[in-house]
Amino acid sequence: MLYSPVVEAAPDERPRPKMSGPALMVIFGASGDLAQRKLLPALYNLVQKGLLPADFTILGYSRTPYSDDEFRELARHGVEKHADVEFQESAWAAFAQGIFYVAGGYDDPAGFARLQARITELEGFRPTGKNRLFYLSTPPSVYEAVATQLGQADLVRPAGESCWTRLVVEKPFGRDLASAHALNDHLLRIFDEDQIYRIDHYLGKETVQNILVFRFANGIFEPVWNRNYVEHVQITVSESIGVEQRGGYYDKSGALRDMVQNHMLQLVSLIGMEPPVAFDAKAVRDQKVNLLRSIRPLAPQEVGNYLVRAQYAPGLLNGDALPAYTDEEGVAADSTTETYVAWKLEIDNWRWNGVPFYLRTGKALPYKVSEIAIYFRRAPHMLFSASNHDAEHISRNVLLIRIQPDEGISLKISAKQPGPAVKLQPVNMAFHYGSSFGSTPPDAYQRLLLDVVLGDGTLFTRRDEVEVAWDRVSRVLDGWQMQEAEARAQGAPLRLPSYPAGSWGPDAADHLLAQEDQIWRRDL
Ligand code: BG6
């Protein structure tokens, strides 16, 4: 059963995307991977779609010496390969005229003096409105240095003047509560909170934004969105790659820091939050913070009851052999970093009390999918005999929010199979982004960059939000450290459970749900 859009709004009734004003965007770490794969292609797309001004100005800054033209050439490769609009020479030539470059170190006053001079020069002849957007696409180890240098070079104008200065900070934002707190303190000595945009690219994904529309623009879901009707929630973010060339970074991070603290807790907050009083940055983020605060904080000795962690062992992934995680380049042979984590998360508030949110994420799983499955309680009394079908299947409605791929939302319901007998079968009522809107959603960075230029912080994480998420995650990290210290004290250094690459994770994750008579979704 496929449901397509019931009534399409007439073209002239559709809300028009907002066009942003002029600005100068400085990309720190401009020669790096993120700038080439995501930022420059997103800016090109936005200009071609008329959402950023045609004469938008980009100034790259990184350590590698390039002339403006050499950097334009580099940018061209990134755009040609990764932009979603068709690459056209004339459009590129116009776009490239707005690209400039300065080389310098991230803690180097002389480099920032050159940057300052170049910005002043560009503001003299480019239509930037003197609006400045600084994007930290550098290793996190230099975030504080760059912010300090920006302050010392007098490049940050106070909030409230006629032109604006904004700072975008990439993840990871700290590696535990203490470091996130210290980074916030540091940045807030130089910028106001309203000037800081902490990126979580999951919030730029169309289907993630759709969660709020789905919940709060439809009257029928909110009344059942609570402990009376929902039995449990499963959130899966699986990836069908190993750590690839990122072993060095990943081994210091792990799945909990890399995926759960940010992306997955953001999904939890959007699914679980109370309705905001308005759709604006403050109201939405206030409610998200409230939800995150309701996540049950774990004591170190409880962590083993609620979380499972594991590492991938050798296996076949998409037909190719993948080595064990501990044999990957950049990974310590005795590493205890998790490539898989599952968390039975409890939310202690009126709406969700007693409704577990099961989270799982991992590398080297069979395929890439991000989805949220809301399991509703069974029908209170089953009229139809279960002998003709699996009772498990027929009695439970599951609402599936598919973030990627095949973006969409579907509801599993029971239907009668055609024929003389009453035989039940689960079927899906489904909305697919592609077939309903005739397009695939744009890359998250387009939406997020546009929002920064427009000054809309709704899809960015606020200081208190980041810190409460880190608080819950740091408690888990403390528990894991305790487990490791205990194992060392007993003379048997901890080895994590493993799962073969290409499988759905360790048995322990199945046991976590089996304790409550549940199973992980299999037909993903
Ligand atoms: C990043 C993580 O934040 O998200 C990566 O650092 C991960 O390890 C990536 O691969 C997944 O993002 P997406 O958009 O592909 O689901």
XYZ file of C-alpha atoms and ligand atoms in Angstrom:
540
model
C 0.000 0.000 0.000
C 1.593 3.246 -1.000
C 0.231 6.623 -0.029
C 1.426 9.542 -2.105
C 0.842 13.187 -1.217
C -2.874 13.720 -0.864
C -3.060 17.258 -2.129
C -0.104 19.149 -3.428
C 0.019 22.838 -2.598
C -0.301 24.936 -5.732
C 3.155 26.176 -6.708
C 2.412 29.758 -5.751
C 1.266 28.723 -2.273
C 4.481 27.002 -1.389
C 6.702 28.773 1.089
C 9.639 30.195 -0.737
C 13.114 29.365 0.538
C 14.667 32.367 2.181
C 17.463 34.065 0.251
C 20.269 35.125 2.483
C 22.084 38.445 2.503
C 25.755 38.977 1.645
C 28.662 37.731 3.744
C 32.301 36.708 3.770
C 32.953 33.176 4.920
C 36.411 32.265 6.193
C 37.055 28.512 6.149
C 39.807 27.468 8.563
C 41.209 24.146 7.425
C 40.315 25.062 3.830
C 42.663 22.533 2.224
C 41.149 19.684 4.264
C 38.713 16.964 3.419
C 35.572 18.505 4.914
C 36.025 21.759 3.012
C 36.548 19.945 -0.261
C 33.881 17.287 0.129
C 31.147 19.198 1.909
C 31.579 22.939 2.471
C 32.668 24.225 -0.935
C 30.214 21.967 -2.839
C 27.401 23.065 -0.494
C 28.226 26.747 -1.072
C 28.313 26.201 -4.828
C 24.946 24.435 -4.697
C 23.414 27.225 -2.613
C 24.615 29.902 -5.028
C 23.339 27.970 -8.056
C 19.956 27.481 -6.371
C 19.726 31.225 -5.720
C 19.767 30.752 -1.949
C 23.098 32.525 -1.446
C 23.981 35.686 -3.375
C 25.846 35.083 -6.638
C 28.711 37.237 -5.362
C 29.151 35.406 -2.046
C 32.774 35.646 -0.844
C 34.852 32.722 0.438
C 38.287 33.069 2.000
C 40.213 29.853 2.605
C 42.781 29.714 5.403
C 45.091 26.813 6.182
C 48.756 26.049 6.558
C 49.486 24.878 3.010
C 50.725 27.734 0.842
C 48.455 28.334 -2.170
C 47.834 31.314 -4.378
C 44.192 32.307 -4.879
C 44.240 30.535 -8.239
C 45.775 27.356 -6.860
C 43.156 27.222 -4.152
C 40.405 27.820 -6.727
C 41.736 24.842 -8.664
C 41.596 22.692 -5.545
C 38.084 23.902 -4.778
C 37.031 23.148 -8.331
C 37.943 19.474 -7.902
C 35.821 19.268 -4.759
C 32.870 21.002 -6.379
C 33.045 19.017 -9.616
C 33.058 15.784 -7.681
C 30.621 16.486 -4.879
C 28.140 19.245 -5.824
C 24.623 17.994 -6.543
C 23.772 20.615 -9.171
C 25.246 20.101 -12.586
C 28.742 21.553 -12.972
C 28.865 24.310 -15.584
C 31.965 26.187 -16.664
C 30.298 29.595 -16.756
C 28.663 29.136 -13.352
C 31.947 27.926 -11.914
C 33.869 30.887 -13.360
C 31.463 33.319 -11.682
C 31.568 31.434 -8.377
C 35.386 31.126 -8.428
C 35.763 34.898 -8.713
C 34.564 35.078 -5.128
C 37.156 32.599 -3.784
C 40.375 33.794 -2.121
C 43.068 32.273 0.052
C 45.497 33.154 2.848
C 48.105 30.721 4.227
C 48.986 30.722 7.896
C 49.196 28.722 11.099
C 46.299 28.372 13.517
C 48.193 29.849 16.441
C 50.234 32.294 14.459
C 49.700 36.039 15.033
C 51.507 36.869 11.780
C 49.128 34.605 9.837
C 46.119 36.246 11.491
C 47.529 39.685 10.745
C 47.627 38.655 7.063
C 44.092 37.310 7.403
C 42.931 40.551 8.969
C 44.507 42.600 6.174
C 42.926 40.389 3.507
C 39.493 40.604 5.094
C 39.735 44.391 5.240
C 40.805 44.463 1.605
C 37.980 42.143 0.509
C 35.428 44.109 2.472
C 36.574 47.137 0.467
C 35.596 45.745 -2.920
C 33.390 42.673 -2.400
C 29.709 43.044 -1.435
C 29.990 41.290 1.936
C 27.903 43.692 4.013
C 30.869 43.375 6.415
C 29.218 40.208 7.701
C 31.799 37.608 8.738
C 31.329 33.895 9.129
C 34.267 31.947 10.563
C 34.073 28.195 10.027
C 36.293 25.915 12.134
C 36.941 22.957 9.865
C 40.285 22.252 11.523
C 41.373 19.526 13.934
C 39.622 20.239 17.257
C 42.999 20.647 18.956
C 43.277 24.135 17.437
C 39.707 25.408 18.007
C 40.728 27.421 21.046
C 43.851 28.829 19.381
C 41.900 30.006 16.325
C 39.249 31.660 18.491
C 41.976 33.397 20.537
C 43.739 34.618 17.418
C 40.472 35.897 15.941
C 39.884 37.870 19.117
C 43.421 39.231 19.234
C 43.374 40.229 15.581
C 40.208 42.210 16.355
C 38.199 40.257 13.826
C 35.193 39.599 16.058
C 32.616 42.340 16.228
C 30.282 42.295 19.221
C 26.790 40.928 18.628
C 24.170 43.565 18.004
C 26.051 45.801 15.569
C 24.541 46.384 12.159
C 26.718 43.690 10.632
C 27.258 40.277 12.142
C 30.136 37.945 13.071
C 29.407 34.215 13.524
C 31.500 31.208 14.392
C 30.700 27.675 13.242
C 32.290 24.857 15.223
C 32.493 21.356 13.800
C 32.316 18.223 15.869
C 33.789 16.812 18.002
C 32.901 19.500 20.513
C 35.068 18.227 23.368
C 35.776 14.622 24.316
C 33.996 14.590 27.672
C 32.037 16.963 29.872
C 35.106 18.706 31.301
C 36.690 19.443 27.915
C 33.361 20.534 26.350
C 32.793 22.846 29.292
C 36.301 24.302 28.990
C 35.867 24.817 25.224
C 32.555 26.574 25.792
C 34.123 28.817 28.437
C 36.932 29.689 26.096
C 34.739 30.472 23.079
C 32.351 32.498 25.208
C 35.162 34.794 26.270
C 35.461 35.857 22.632
C 31.974 35.294 21.161
C 28.437 35.544 22.522
C 26.387 32.353 22.639
C 24.160 33.727 19.855
C 27.205 34.027 17.610
C 28.258 30.386 18.045
C 26.831 27.660 15.777
C 27.810 24.160 16.919
C 27.178 21.873 13.981
C 25.651 18.445 14.173
C 25.141 17.466 10.556
C 22.319 15.059 11.487
C 20.152 18.074 12.220
C 20.570 19.230 8.633
C 19.137 16.007 7.235
C 15.647 16.517 5.797
C 14.113 13.506 7.515
C 15.484 14.582 10.865
C 13.835 17.976 10.460
C 10.731 16.161 9.376
C 10.457 14.565 12.824
C 9.222 17.846 14.274
C 6.836 18.499 11.409
C 5.525 14.967 11.597
C 4.963 15.183 15.336
C 3.636 18.705 15.631
C 1.862 19.394 12.322
C -0.326 16.277 12.497
C -2.959 16.015 15.143
C -3.178 12.251 15.262
C 0.253 11.236 16.475
C 0.837 13.396 19.529
C -2.007 11.856 21.589
C -0.388 8.404 21.282
C 3.187 9.625 21.627
C 3.720 8.552 25.195
C 4.041 5.712 27.673
C 0.379 4.773 27.386
C 0.745 3.717 23.761
C 4.445 3.354 23.031
C 6.129 0.224 24.249
C 9.692 1.006 23.277
C 11.779 2.870 20.723
C 14.698 1.546 18.688
C 17.208 3.860 17.062
C 19.720 2.301 14.691
C 22.587 4.089 12.982
C 24.620 1.440 11.220
C 27.533 1.871 8.877
C 28.864 -0.664 6.408
C 32.442 0.583 6.464
C 35.335 0.016 8.839
C 37.329 2.932 10.198
C 39.044 3.326 6.796
C 41.820 5.935 6.962
C 40.516 7.429 10.207
C 41.943 4.834 12.597
C 44.105 7.392 14.411
C 41.170 9.691 15.139
C 38.672 6.925 15.775
C 40.801 5.036 18.257
C 40.781 8.077 20.531
C 37.066 8.512 20.069
C 34.978 5.345 19.653
C 31.333 4.892 18.724
C 29.937 6.481 21.882
C 31.747 9.772 21.390
C 31.667 9.708 17.585
C 27.975 8.919 17.053
C 25.972 8.713 20.261
C 26.898 11.872 22.174
C 25.914 13.995 19.211
C 23.853 12.471 16.403
C 21.962 9.804 18.318
C 21.152 11.897 21.382
C 19.905 14.585 19.024
C 17.525 12.032 17.520
C 16.428 10.981 20.999
C 15.742 14.587 21.944
C 13.646 15.262 18.834
C 11.604 12.098 19.284
C 11.151 12.574 23.000
C 10.818 16.341 23.536
C 7.645 18.111 24.603
C 5.981 20.389 22.035
C 7.829 23.722 21.897
C 5.776 26.893 22.308
C 7.043 28.180 18.950
C 9.206 26.975 16.113
C 12.172 29.125 16.936
C 15.672 28.502 18.164
C 15.027 29.211 21.824
C 11.756 27.339 22.211
C 12.925 24.240 20.318
C 16.259 24.067 22.086
C 14.694 24.638 25.511
C 12.571 21.537 25.008
C 15.436 19.473 23.652
C 17.534 20.357 26.686
C 14.676 19.387 29.007
C 14.453 15.992 27.365
C 18.210 15.421 27.534
C 18.110 16.321 31.214
C 15.498 13.614 31.726
C 17.822 10.883 30.437
C 18.639 8.750 33.424
C 22.212 9.458 34.566
C 24.081 6.221 35.216
C 26.389 5.490 38.120
C 29.697 3.890 36.985
C 28.781 0.486 38.433
C 25.411 0.489 36.572
C 26.883 1.037 33.126
C 27.291 -2.680 32.367
C 23.541 -3.203 32.853
C 22.565 -0.599 30.299
C 25.295 -0.586 27.665
C 27.109 -3.079 25.499
C 30.301 -2.225 23.650
C 32.275 -4.306 21.170
C 34.880 -4.221 18.413
C 34.699 -5.708 14.960
C 36.650 -8.867 14.253
C 37.727 -9.903 10.734
C 34.876 -10.602 8.370
C 33.374 -9.965 4.965
C 31.880 -6.583 4.286
C 30.135 -6.102 0.941
C 32.144 -9.053 -0.362
C 35.497 -7.612 0.740
C 37.591 -8.913 3.616
C 37.918 -6.452 6.495
C 40.653 -6.944 9.109
C 39.982 -6.861 12.822
C 39.596 -3.353 14.211
C 42.784 -3.786 16.241
C 44.696 -4.542 13.025
C 43.550 -1.353 11.303
C 46.116 1.360 10.614
C 46.415 3.883 13.450
C 44.678 1.595 15.968
C 46.530 0.283 19.036
C 46.846 -3.526 19.087
C 45.484 -3.597 22.651
C 42.819 -0.955 21.975
C 39.660 -1.002 24.073
C 37.901 1.522 21.850
C 34.416 0.402 20.877
C 33.318 0.268 17.235
C 29.828 -0.796 18.310
C 27.669 0.383 21.154
C 24.134 -0.415 22.266
C 22.432 1.521 25.056
C 19.184 0.877 26.835
C 18.382 4.440 27.673
C 15.688 5.342 30.184
C 13.941 8.684 30.209
C 12.692 9.724 33.593
C 9.733 11.977 32.908
C 5.962 11.636 32.788
C 5.752 11.036 29.074
C 8.359 8.295 28.787
C 8.647 6.640 32.159
C 9.106 2.906 31.611
C 9.561 3.197 27.826
C 13.116 2.136 26.959
C 14.882 3.826 24.056
C 17.263 1.225 22.620
C 20.132 2.808 20.716
C 22.657 0.924 18.611
C 25.369 2.120 16.285
C 28.422 0.516 14.808
C 30.980 0.302 12.058
C 31.356 -2.781 9.836
C 27.680 -3.733 10.048
C 25.906 -5.288 7.037
C 24.640 -2.030 5.561
C 24.264 1.667 6.136
C 20.975 2.737 7.589
C 19.763 5.349 10.061
C 16.240 4.858 11.343
C 13.972 5.299 14.312
C 11.349 2.648 15.025
C 8.551 3.427 17.463
C 6.949 0.216 18.712
C 3.385 0.689 19.855
C 1.767 -1.533 22.428
C -0.110 -4.577 21.210
C -3.857 -4.451 20.693
C -5.337 -5.077 24.149
C -7.368 -8.053 23.025
C -6.685 -10.066 19.889
C -9.905 -11.158 18.225
C -8.192 -13.026 15.461
C -6.535 -16.317 16.021
C -2.801 -16.079 15.992
C -2.481 -19.676 14.829
C -2.640 -18.568 11.210
C 0.146 -16.108 11.666
C 2.937 -15.081 13.906
C 1.251 -13.216 16.776
C 4.294 -11.030 17.136
C 3.796 -9.717 13.632
C 0.121 -9.049 13.577
C -0.476 -7.273 16.793
C 2.082 -4.522 16.946
C 2.110 -1.281 15.013
C 5.556 0.064 14.263
C 6.158 3.580 13.050
C 9.373 3.781 11.130
C 11.179 7.042 10.505
C 13.812 6.342 7.937
C 16.550 8.964 7.937
C 18.728 7.369 5.266
C 18.722 5.818 2.724
C 15.174 5.693 1.205
C 14.172 8.668 3.340
C 10.583 8.448 4.472
C 8.091 7.415 7.117
C 5.997 4.289 7.248
C 3.515 2.705 9.603
C 3.201 -1.029 9.878
C -0.400 -2.105 10.311
C -2.224 -5.415 10.148
C -4.502 -6.143 7.192
C -6.637 -9.043 6.094
C -5.193 -11.089 3.302
C -7.674 -11.414 0.419
C -9.576 -14.695 0.499
C -12.289 -16.538 2.359
C -10.305 -17.040 5.566
C -9.430 -14.279 8.010
C -5.699 -14.286 7.623
C -3.759 -11.305 8.823
C -0.694 -9.846 7.283
C 1.431 -6.839 8.186
C 1.445 -4.139 5.500
C 3.004 -0.693 5.331
C 1.419 2.691 4.849
C 4.354 4.575 3.519
C 5.561 8.033 2.575
C 8.778 8.032 0.564
C 10.573 11.304 0.200
C 11.700 10.452 -3.343
C 8.337 9.415 -4.792
C 6.297 12.057 -2.965
C 8.534 15.010 -3.709
C 10.228 13.734 -6.843
C 13.715 14.504 -5.593
C 16.336 13.309 -3.177
C 16.972 15.513 -0.163
C 19.898 17.918 -0.403
C 23.049 17.334 1.610
C 22.732 18.452 5.233
C 25.498 21.051 4.922
C 23.489 23.122 2.472
C 20.691 23.647 4.910
C 23.012 24.252 7.841
C 25.267 26.737 6.066
C 22.261 28.637 4.812
C 20.850 28.812 8.333
C 24.110 30.204 9.683
C 24.068 32.978 7.099
C 20.393 33.630 7.892
C 21.170 33.683 11.613
C 18.808 30.845 12.497
C 20.255 28.709 15.300
C 17.338 26.250 15.582
C 19.277 23.380 14.029
C 22.452 23.976 16.027
C 23.274 22.800 19.508
C 23.310 25.266 22.350
C 25.854 25.274 25.148
C 23.572 23.673 27.737
C 22.446 21.054 25.225
C 25.998 19.973 24.407
C 26.946 19.861 28.055
C 24.000 17.831 29.278
C 24.570 15.322 26.462
C 28.224 15.101 27.472
C 27.242 14.701 31.088
C 25.238 11.542 30.361
C 27.939 10.190 28.049
C 30.823 11.045 30.393
C 29.150 8.990 33.105
C 29.226 6.011 30.776
C 32.877 6.677 29.962
C 33.611 6.788 33.698
C 31.921 3.401 34.101
C 33.972 1.924 31.289
C 37.161 3.327 32.786
C 36.225 1.729 36.066
C 35.706 -1.630 34.329
C 39.132 -1.332 32.737
C 40.823 -0.354 36.004
C 39.209 -3.330 37.757
C 40.358 -5.713 35.036
C 43.913 -4.353 35.223
C 43.906 -4.675 39.002
C 43.027 -8.336 38.555
C 45.948 -8.739 36.166
C 43.734 -9.463 33.132
C 43.534 -6.364 30.898
C 40.057 -5.924 29.492
C 39.323 -7.226 25.993
C 36.085 -6.070 24.452
C 33.600 -8.567 23.038
C 33.832 -8.783 19.271
C 31.490 -9.293 16.330
C 32.471 -10.424 12.856
C 32.602 -7.558 10.355
C 29.457 -7.807 8.260
C 27.279 -9.076 11.122
C 24.696 -7.130 13.136
C 26.874 -6.802 16.238
C 27.726 -8.811 19.330
C 25.451 -11.357 21.003
C 25.542 -9.253 24.144
C 23.495 -6.588 22.337
C 20.799 -9.180 21.614
C 20.820 -10.208 25.272
C 20.313 -6.593 26.314
C 16.921 -6.664 24.593
C 16.161 -10.314 25.273
C 16.121 -9.530 29.000
C 12.955 -7.580 28.257
C 11.529 -9.964 25.687
C 12.422 -7.708 22.818
C 14.521 -8.190 19.711
C 16.342 -5.725 17.497
C 14.604 -4.926 14.271
C 15.861 -7.287 11.605
C 14.063 -6.283 8.413
C 15.924 -2.978 8.187
C 30.371 11.492 11.532
C 31.251 10.458 12.173
O 29.988 12.465 12.460
O 29.205 10.851 11.037
C 31.624 9.366 11.198
O 32.444 11.082 12.653
C 30.381 8.794 10.560
O 32.383 8.338 11.836
C 29.480 9.900 10.037
O 30.804 7.956 9.500
C 28.139 9.332 9.584
O 27.401 10.338 8.966
P 26.288 9.973 7.901
O 25.700 11.293 7.504
O 26.987 9.282 6.765
O 25.317 9.068 8.593
